[in-house]
Coordinates of C-alpha atoms in Angstrom, one line a residue:
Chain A
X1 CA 80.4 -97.7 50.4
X2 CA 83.2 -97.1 53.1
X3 CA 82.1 -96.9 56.7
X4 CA 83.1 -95.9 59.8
X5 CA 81.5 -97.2 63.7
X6 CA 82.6 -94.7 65.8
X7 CA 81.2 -96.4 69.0
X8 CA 81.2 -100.6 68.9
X9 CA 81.9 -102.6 71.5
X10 CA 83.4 -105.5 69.5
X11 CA 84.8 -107.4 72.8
X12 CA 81.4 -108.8 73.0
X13 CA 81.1 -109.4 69.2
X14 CA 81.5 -112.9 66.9
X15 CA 83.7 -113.3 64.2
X16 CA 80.6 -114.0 61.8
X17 CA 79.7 -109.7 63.0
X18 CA 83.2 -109.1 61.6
X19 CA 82.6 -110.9 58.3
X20 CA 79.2 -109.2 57.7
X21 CA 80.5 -105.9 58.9
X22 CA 83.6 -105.8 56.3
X23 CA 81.1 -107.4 53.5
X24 CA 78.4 -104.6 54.2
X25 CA 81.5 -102.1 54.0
X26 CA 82.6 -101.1 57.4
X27 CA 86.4 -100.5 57.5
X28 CA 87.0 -99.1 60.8
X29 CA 85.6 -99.0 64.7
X30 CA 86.1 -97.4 67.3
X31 CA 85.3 -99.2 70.5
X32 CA 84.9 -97.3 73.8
X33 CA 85.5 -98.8 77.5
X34 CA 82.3 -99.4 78.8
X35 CA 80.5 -102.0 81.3
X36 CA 80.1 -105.6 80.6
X37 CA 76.4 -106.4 81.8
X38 CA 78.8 -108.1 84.9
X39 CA 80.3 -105.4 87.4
X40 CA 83.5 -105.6 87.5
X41 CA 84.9 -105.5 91.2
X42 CA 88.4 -104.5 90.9
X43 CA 90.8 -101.9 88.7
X44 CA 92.8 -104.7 87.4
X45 CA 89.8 -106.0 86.1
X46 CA 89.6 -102.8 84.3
X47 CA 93.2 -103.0 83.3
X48 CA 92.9 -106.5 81.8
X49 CA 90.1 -104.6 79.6
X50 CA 91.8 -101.9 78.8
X51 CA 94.9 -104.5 77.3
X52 CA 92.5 -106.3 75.6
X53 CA 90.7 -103.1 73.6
X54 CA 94.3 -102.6 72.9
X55 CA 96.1 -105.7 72.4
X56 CA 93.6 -108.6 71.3
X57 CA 90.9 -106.9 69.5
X58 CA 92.6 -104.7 67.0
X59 CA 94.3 -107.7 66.3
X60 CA 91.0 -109.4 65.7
X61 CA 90.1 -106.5 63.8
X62 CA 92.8 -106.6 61.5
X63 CA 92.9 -110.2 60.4
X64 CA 89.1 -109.6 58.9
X65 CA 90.5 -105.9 57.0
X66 CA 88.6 -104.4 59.6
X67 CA 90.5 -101.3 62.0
X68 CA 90.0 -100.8 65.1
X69 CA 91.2 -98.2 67.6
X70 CA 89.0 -97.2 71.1
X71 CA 88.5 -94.6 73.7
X72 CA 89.6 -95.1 77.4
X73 CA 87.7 -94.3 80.6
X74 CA 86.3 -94.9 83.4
X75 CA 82.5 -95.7 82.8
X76 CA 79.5 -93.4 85.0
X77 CA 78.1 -96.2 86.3
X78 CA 81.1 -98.4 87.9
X79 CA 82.5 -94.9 88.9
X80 CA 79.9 -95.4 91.2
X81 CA 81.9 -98.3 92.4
X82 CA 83.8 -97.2 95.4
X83 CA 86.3 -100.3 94.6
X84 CA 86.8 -99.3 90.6
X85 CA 87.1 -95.6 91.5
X86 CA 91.1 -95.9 91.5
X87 CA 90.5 -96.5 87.7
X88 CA 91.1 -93.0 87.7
X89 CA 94.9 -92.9 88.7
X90 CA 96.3 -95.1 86.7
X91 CA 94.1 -93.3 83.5
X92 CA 97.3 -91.3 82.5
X93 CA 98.8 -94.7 81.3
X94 CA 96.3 -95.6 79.1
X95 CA 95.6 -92.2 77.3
X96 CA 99.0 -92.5 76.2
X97 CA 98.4 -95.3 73.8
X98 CA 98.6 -94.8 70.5
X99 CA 95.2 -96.2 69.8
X100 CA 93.4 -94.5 71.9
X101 CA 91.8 -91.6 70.1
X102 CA 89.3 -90.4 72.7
X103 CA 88.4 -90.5 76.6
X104 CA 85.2 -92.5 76.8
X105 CA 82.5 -93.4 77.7
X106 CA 82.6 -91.0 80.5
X107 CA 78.9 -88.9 81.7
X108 CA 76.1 -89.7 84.0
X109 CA 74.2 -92.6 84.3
X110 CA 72.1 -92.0 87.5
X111 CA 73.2 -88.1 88.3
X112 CA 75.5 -89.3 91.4
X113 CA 78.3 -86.7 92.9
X114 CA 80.3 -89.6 92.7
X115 CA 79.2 -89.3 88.6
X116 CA 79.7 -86.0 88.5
X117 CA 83.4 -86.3 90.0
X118 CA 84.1 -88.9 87.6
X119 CA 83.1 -86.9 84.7
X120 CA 84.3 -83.8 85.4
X121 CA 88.5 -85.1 86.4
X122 CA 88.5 -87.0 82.9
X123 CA 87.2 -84.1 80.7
X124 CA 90.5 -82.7 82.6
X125 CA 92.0 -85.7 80.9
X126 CA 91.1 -85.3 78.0
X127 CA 92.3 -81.6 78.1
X128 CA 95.8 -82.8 79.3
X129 CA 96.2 -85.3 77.0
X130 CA 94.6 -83.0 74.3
X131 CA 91.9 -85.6 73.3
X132 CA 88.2 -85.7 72.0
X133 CA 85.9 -86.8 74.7
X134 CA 82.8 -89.6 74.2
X135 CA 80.2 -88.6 76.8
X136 CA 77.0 -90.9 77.4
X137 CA 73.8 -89.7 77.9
X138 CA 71.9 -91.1 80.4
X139 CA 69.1 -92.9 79.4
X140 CA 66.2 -92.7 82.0
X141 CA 65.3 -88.7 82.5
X142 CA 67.7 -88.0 79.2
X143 CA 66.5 -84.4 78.9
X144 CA 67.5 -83.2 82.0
X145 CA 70.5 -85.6 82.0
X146 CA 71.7 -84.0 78.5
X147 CA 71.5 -80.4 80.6
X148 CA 73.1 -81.4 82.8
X149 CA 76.0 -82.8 80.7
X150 CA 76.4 -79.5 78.9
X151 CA 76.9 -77.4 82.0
X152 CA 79.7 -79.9 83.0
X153 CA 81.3 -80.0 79.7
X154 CA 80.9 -75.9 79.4
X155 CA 82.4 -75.5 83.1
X156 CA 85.4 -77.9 82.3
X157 CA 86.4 -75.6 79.6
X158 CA 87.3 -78.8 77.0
X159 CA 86.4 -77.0 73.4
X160 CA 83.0 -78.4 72.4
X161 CA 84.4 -79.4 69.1
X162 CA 86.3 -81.9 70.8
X163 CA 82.9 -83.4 72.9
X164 CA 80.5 -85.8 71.0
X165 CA 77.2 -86.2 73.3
X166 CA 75.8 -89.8 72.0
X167 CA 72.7 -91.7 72.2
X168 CA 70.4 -88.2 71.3
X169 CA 67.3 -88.4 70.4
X170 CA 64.7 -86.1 68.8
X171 CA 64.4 -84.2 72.8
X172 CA 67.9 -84.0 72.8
X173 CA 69.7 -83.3 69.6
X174 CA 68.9 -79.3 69.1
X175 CA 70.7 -78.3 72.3
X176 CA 73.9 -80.7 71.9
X177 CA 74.0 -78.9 68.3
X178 CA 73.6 -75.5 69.5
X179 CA 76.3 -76.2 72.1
X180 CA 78.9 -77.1 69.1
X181 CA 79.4 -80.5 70.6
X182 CA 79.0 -83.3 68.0
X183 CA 75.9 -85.0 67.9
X184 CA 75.9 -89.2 68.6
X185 CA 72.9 -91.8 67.5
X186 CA 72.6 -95.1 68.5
X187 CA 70.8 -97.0 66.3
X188 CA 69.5 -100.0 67.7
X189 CA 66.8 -102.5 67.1
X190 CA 64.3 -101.5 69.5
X191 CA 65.3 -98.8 71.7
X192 CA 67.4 -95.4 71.6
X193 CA 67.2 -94.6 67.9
X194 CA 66.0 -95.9 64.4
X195 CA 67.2 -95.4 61.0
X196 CA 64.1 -94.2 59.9
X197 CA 64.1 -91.7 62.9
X198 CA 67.7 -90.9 62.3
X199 CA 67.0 -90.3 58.6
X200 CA 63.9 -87.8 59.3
X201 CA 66.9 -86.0 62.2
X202 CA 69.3 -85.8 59.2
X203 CA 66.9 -84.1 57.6
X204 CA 65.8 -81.6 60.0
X205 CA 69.1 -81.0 61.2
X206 CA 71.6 -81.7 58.9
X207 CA 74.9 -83.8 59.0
X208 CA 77.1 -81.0 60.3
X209 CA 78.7 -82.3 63.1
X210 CA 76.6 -85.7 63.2
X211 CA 78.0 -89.2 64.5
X212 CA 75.7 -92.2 63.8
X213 CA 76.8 -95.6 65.6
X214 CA 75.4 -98.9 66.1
X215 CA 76.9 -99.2 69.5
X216 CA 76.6 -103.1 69.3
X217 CA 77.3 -104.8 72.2
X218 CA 76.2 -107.6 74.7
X219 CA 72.4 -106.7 74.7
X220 CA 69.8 -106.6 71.5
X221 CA 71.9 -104.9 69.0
X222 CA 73.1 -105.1 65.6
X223 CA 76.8 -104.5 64.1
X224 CA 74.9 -103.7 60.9
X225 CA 72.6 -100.8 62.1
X226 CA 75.7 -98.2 60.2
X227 CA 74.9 -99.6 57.1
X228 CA 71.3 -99.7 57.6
X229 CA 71.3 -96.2 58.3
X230 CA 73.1 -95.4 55.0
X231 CA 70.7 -97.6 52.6
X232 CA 67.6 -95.6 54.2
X233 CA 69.3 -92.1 54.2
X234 CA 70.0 -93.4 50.1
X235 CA 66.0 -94.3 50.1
X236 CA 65.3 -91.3 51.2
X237 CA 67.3 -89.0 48.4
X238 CA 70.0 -88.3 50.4
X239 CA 73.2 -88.7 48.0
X240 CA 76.2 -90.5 48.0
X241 CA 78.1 -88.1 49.0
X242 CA 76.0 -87.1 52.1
X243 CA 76.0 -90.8 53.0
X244 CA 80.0 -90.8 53.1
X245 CA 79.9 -87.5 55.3
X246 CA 78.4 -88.9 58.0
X247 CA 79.3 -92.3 58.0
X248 CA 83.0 -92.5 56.8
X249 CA 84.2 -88.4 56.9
X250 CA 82.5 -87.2 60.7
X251 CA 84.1 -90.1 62.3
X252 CA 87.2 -89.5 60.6
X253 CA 87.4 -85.7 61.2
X254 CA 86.0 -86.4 64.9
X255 CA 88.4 -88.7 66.1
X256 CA 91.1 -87.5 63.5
X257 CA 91.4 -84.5 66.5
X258 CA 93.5 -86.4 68.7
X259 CA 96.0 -86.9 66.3
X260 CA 96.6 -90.3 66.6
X261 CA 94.0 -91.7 63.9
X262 CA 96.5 -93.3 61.8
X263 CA 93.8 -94.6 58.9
X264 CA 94.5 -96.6 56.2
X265 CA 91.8 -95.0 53.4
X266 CA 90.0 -98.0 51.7
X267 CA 90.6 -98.9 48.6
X268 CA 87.1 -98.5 46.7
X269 CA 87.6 -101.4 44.4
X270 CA 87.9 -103.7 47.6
X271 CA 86.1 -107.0 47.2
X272 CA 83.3 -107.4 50.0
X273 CA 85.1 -110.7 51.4
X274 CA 88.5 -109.7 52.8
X275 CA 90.9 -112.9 52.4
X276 CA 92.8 -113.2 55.7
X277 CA 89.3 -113.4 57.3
X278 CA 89.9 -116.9 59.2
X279 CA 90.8 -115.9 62.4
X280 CA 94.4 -117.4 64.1
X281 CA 93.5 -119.6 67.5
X282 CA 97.0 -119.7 68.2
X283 CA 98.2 -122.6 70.5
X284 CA 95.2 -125.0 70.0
Chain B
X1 CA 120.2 -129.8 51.8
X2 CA 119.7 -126.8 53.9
X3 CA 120.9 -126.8 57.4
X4 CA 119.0 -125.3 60.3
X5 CA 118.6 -121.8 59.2
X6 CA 117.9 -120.2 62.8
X7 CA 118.0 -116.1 63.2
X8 CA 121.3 -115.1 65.2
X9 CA 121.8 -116.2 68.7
X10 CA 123.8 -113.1 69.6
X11 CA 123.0 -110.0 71.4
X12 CA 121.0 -107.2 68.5
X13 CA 123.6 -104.3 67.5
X14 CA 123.7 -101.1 69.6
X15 CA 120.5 -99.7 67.5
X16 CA 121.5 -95.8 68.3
X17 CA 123.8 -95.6 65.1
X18 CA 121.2 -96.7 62.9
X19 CA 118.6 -95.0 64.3
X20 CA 121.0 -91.3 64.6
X21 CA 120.9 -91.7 60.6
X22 CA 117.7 -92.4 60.0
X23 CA 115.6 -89.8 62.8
X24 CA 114.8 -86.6 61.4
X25 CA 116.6 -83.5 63.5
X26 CA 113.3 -82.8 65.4
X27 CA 112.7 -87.1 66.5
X28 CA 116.4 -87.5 67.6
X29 CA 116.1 -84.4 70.2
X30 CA 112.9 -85.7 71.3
X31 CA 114.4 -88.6 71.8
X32 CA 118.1 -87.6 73.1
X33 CA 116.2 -85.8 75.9
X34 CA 113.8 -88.4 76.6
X35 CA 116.8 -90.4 77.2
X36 CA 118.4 -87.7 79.9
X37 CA 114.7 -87.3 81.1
X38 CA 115.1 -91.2 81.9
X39 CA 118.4 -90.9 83.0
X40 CA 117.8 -88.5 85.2
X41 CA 114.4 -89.7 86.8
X42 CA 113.6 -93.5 85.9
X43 CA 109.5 -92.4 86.4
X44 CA 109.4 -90.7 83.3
X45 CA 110.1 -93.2 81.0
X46 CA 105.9 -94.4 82.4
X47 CA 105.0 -90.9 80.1
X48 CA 107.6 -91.3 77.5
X49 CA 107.7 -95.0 76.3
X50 CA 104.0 -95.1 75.1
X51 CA 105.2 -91.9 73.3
X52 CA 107.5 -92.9 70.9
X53 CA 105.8 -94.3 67.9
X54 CA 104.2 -91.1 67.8
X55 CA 107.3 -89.0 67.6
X56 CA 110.4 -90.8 66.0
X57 CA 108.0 -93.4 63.3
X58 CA 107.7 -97.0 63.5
X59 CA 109.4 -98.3 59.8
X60 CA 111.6 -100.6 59.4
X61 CA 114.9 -99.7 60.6
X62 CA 117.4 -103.2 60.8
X63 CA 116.6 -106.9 60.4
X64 CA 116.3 -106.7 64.0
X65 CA 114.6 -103.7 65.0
X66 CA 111.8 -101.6 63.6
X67 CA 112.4 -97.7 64.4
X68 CA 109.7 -97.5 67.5
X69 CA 111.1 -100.8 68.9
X70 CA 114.9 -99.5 68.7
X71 CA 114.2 -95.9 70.1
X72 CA 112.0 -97.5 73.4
X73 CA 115.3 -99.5 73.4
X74 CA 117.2 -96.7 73.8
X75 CA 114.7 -95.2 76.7
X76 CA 115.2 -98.4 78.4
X77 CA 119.0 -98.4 78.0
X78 CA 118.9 -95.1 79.8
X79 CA 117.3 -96.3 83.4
X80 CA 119.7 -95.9 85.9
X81 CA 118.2 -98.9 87.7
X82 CA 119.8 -102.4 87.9
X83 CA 118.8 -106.2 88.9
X84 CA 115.2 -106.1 91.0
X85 CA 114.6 -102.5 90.4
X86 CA 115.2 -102.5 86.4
X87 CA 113.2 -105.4 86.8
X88 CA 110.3 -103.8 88.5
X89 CA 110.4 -101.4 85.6
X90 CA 110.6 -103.1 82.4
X91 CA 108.0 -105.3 83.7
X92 CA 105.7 -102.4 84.6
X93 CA 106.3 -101.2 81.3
X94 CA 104.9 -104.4 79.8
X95 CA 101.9 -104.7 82.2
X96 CA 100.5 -102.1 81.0
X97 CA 102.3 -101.6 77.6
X98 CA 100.1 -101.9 74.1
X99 CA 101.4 -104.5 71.6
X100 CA 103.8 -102.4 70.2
X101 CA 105.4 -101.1 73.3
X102 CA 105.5 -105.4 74.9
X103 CA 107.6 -106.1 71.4
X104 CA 109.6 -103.2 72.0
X105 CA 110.5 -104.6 75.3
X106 CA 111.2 -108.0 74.6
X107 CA 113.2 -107.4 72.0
X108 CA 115.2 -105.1 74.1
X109 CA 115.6 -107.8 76.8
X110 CA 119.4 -108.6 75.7
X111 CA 120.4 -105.1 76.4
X112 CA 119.5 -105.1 79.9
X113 CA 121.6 -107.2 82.5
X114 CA 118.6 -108.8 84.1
X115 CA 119.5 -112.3 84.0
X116 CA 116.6 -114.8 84.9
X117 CA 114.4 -112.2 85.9
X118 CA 112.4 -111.0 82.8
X119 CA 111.5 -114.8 81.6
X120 CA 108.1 -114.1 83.3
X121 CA 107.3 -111.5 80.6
X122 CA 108.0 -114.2 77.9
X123 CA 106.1 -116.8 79.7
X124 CA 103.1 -114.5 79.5
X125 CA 103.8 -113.0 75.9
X126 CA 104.7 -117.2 75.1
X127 CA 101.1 -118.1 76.8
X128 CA 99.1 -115.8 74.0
X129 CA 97.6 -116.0 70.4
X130 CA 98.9 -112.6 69.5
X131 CA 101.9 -114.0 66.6
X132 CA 104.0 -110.8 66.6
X133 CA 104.2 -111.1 70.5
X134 CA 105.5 -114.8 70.5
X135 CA 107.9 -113.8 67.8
X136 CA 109.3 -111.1 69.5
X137 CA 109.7 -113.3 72.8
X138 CA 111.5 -115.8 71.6
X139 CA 114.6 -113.9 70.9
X140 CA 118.3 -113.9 72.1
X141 CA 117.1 -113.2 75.6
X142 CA 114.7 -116.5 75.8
X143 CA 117.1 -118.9 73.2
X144 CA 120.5 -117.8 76.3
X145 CA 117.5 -117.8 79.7
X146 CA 114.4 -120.3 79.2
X147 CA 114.2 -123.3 80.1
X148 CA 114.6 -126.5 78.0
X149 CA 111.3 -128.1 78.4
X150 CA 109.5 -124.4 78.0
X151 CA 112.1 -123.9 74.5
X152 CA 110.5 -126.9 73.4
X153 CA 106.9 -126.2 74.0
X154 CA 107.5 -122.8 73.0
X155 CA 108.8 -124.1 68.9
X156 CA 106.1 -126.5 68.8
X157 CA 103.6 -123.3 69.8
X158 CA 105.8 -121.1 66.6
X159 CA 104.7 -124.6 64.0
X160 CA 101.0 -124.3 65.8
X161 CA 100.7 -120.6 64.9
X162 CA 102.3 -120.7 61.6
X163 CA 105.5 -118.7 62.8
X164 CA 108.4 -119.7 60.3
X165 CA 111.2 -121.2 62.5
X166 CA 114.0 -119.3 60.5
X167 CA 112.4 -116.3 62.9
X168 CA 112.8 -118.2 65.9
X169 CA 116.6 -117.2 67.8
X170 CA 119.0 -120.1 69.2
X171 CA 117.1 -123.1 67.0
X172 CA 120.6 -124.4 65.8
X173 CA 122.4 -124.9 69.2
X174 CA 119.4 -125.4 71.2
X175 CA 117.1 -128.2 69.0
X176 CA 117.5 -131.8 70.6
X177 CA 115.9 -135.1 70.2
X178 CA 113.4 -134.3 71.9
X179 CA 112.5 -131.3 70.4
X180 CA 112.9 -133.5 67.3
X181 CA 110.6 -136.1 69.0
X182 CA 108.1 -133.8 69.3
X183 CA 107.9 -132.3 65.9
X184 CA 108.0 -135.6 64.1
X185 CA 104.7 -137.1 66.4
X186 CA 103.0 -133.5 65.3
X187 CA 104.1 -134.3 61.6
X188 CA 102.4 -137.6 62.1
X189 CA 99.7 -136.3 64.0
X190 CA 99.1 -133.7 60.6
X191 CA 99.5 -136.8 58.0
X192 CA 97.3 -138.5 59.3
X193 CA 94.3 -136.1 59.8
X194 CA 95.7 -135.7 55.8
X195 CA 96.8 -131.7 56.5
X196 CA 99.7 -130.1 55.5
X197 CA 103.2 -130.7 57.0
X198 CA 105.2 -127.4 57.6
X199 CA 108.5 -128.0 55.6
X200 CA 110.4 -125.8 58.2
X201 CA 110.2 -128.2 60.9
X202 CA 112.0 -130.9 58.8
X203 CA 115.7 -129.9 59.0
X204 CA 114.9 -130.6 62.9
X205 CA 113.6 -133.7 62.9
X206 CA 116.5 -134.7 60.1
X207 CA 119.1 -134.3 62.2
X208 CA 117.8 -136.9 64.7
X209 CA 116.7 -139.7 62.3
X210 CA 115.8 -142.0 65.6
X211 CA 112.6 -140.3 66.4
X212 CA 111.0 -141.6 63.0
X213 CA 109.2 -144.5 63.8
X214 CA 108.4 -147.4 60.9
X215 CA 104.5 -146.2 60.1
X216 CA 105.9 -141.9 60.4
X217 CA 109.2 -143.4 57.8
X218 CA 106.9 -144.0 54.5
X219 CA 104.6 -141.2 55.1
X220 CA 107.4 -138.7 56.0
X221 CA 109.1 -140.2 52.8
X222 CA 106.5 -139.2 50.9
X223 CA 106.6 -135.2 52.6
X224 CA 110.8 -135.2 52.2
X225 CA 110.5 -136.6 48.6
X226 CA 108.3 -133.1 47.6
X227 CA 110.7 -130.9 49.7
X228 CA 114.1 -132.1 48.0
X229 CA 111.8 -131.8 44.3
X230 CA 111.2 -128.1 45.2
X231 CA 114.6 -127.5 46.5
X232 CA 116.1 -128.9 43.4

């Protein structure tokens, strides 16, 4: 089984998650920008980030068979921050990278104007540097949050083929759909979304145009939670093939939009331990 | 016995010839008027240089230069900026460059007339983990501009991280006893804990047989003994 995360945030993972990703058969990530539980207080705090989702983690990535590429942004709650709103300028850098294969996590968080500013200059990003956009849904009053996130993305005139909405839910996933966004899950331990809720979703709705992600990160989370999702969509009598649609062929088609996904397609014979997998620490 | 195998000290060829035959018509526009873009205004390089990879390939195109690396070279050739001002430039460039484009500019550091003042981008590249970085610092431009001491450090950093030091420019005129010194406590350090001596590091400490002490002599025996058997 091949499998693509399209939204991790490794930064905050161990090298044991990496090992037990590539043995439960993830190949590739995708981590967007995001918050770090600590605000940042600065833009080169932000910049420093930005290097790092870059520089340092791919090359983590790599030496356990493992690629990773990530999404740039400004996040909706720091662009709260009047002292991180300057993020925004120096943006145009960064979404020239060949990595980056989406601007992300951009949306709302707390439905500020200084949110909805935010949002709405980097889906103009993403149109000038003809990128797919990852767009957050907030998660207290997600309903009307999601709305609201439509009417944005509609106004900003960004195709909606190239718009994922994540962290749906059952409220949430018919109008995304409808909209001809993408539809993202989260699938996390306790909150957001399950596998077994994301299976009975998949089977209501279909996996046309469907993302499921572990978004692992700092809080209670699991790196695992793609693979999860597969064995219980298999326990469930989806096939094989449906399986590898959404978790290995969405991502890939998704993100394959900007053009810059340059994949390496697993080999299927691949042993589940990958043999550069011990990690270099450099200067001791 | 193998002498010091060390890459070239010189300055890299001109990579435009190389790079003219190897370009397909539609790359080597996009990059000719990149370069008269740059030429003409030094701010658009900021749009162009993280461009590259994506339009001309990234192969392998000399021993020196890969095909991304040598066509960023030829962006940067093109600023019409010299001493603080290149400067200020390049080391933008690197700031906020990804990997790819922070190799491309250290290995285009010979190039550029900046004399001492791009050694801070190979300090920082020097002060990381990432292996591809430190190689690509420690080129012509560090072996003719860094400091002894920081040479030094910087070798002992290349046997740390497993970079082989036949990758490592200006080795052969620039290894001294204390360099040697160095090495041959490490190689004690490693026989000791019972790990593995790199053999690379021995054609260094050769040359200066002074800096093996009596207790390193037997042991280090022992390591040179196994070397000379595999080189026959």
């Amino acid at each position: 089984m091949r499998i693509f995360d399209p939204h991790i945030h490794m930064t905050s993972r161990t090298t044991d998650d990496y090992e037990a990703m590539y043995a439960a058969g993830v190949r590739a990530v995708v981590e967007p920008a995001f918050w770090l539980g600590q605000p940042r207080t600065s833009p080169e705090s932000f910049y420093d980030y930005f290097d790092g989702l870059l520089g340092w983690e791919p090359y983590r990535a790599a030496q356990f068979g493992i690629q990773h590429f990530c999404t740039i942004a400004l996040n909706p709650k720091e662009a709260n921050d009047p002292r991180c709103v300057p993020v925004l300028d120096e943006l145009d850098r960064y979404l020239a990278k060949d990595r980056v294969v989406a601007v992300g996590e951009i949306g709302y968080d707390s439905m500020t104007p200084q949110e909805d500013e935010a949002l709405a200059r980097q889906l103009q990003l993403a149109i000038e540097h003809e990128l797919p956009a990852l767009v957050h849904t907030p998660h207290r009053d997600k309903a009307t949050g999601t709305r609201s996130t439509l009417d944005v993305v509609r106004e900003s005139g960004i195709a909606p083929e190239l718009v994922v909405l994540d962290h749906l839910n059952e409220l949430t996933v018919g109008m995304v759909l409808d909209s001809g966004c993408w539809a993202g899950f989260s699938i996390y331990p306790k909150t957001k979304m399950s596998e077994d809720r994301m299976v009975e979703i998949l089977k209501e709705h279909g996996t046309e145009r469907v993302l499921v992600n572990s978004a692992a990160d700092w809080g209670r989370s699991d790196p695992l939670k793609t693979r999860k999702t597969a064995d219980a969509m298999l326990a469930a009598g989806f096939d094989e093939d449906d399986v590898d649609k959404v978790l290995w062929r969405n991502p890939v088609a998704f993100y394959g939009q900007s053009g810059r996904l340059e994949l390496d397609e697993p080999k299927p014979d691949e042993e589940a331990t990958f043999q550069g997998n011990s990690i270099r620490r450099g200067g001791a | 016995m193998a002498a010091v195998m060390t890459a070239s000290h010189s300055t890299p060829a001109d990579p435009r010839p190389a790079l003219a035959a190897l370009l397909d018509p539609t790359a080597r526009t996009w990059l000719d008027e990149s370069a008269a873009k740059v030429a003409a205004d030094p701010a658009a390089v900021r749009r162009l240089f993280p461009a590259v990879r994506r339009r001309c390939g990234h192969g392998r195109l000399t021993d020196y230069w890969t095909v991304d690396e040598a066509a960023r070279a030829v962006l940067l050739t093109a600023l019409p900026l010299r001493d603080q001002a290149l400067a200020d430039e390049i080391t933008r460039l690197h700031r906020h460059g990804d990997p790819a484009e922070q190799r491309a500019v250290l290995r285009t550091l010979p190039l550029l007339d900046l004399g001492d003042l791009a050694l801070p981008l190979v300090r920082e590249s020097l002060r990381g983990n990432d292996t591809t970085l430190i190689e690509a610092a420690l080129g012509p431009y560090a072996a003719a501009h860094l400091p002894h001491a920081e040479y030094r450090q910087a070798v002992l950093k290349c046997v740390f991280c497993e970079i082989p030091l036949d990758r490592v420019t200006g080795l052969d005129s620039r290894a001294d006893r204390e360099l040697a010194r160095m090495l041959a406590d490490f190689a004690h350090e490693r026989i000791v804990a019972g790990r593995d001596v790199p053999h690379d590091i021995l054609p260094v400490v050769r040359a200066f047989p002074d800096v093996i002490g009596a207790e390193l002599k037997h042991a280090l025996t022992d390591v040179l003994t196994d070397v000379l058997k595999e080189e026959g």
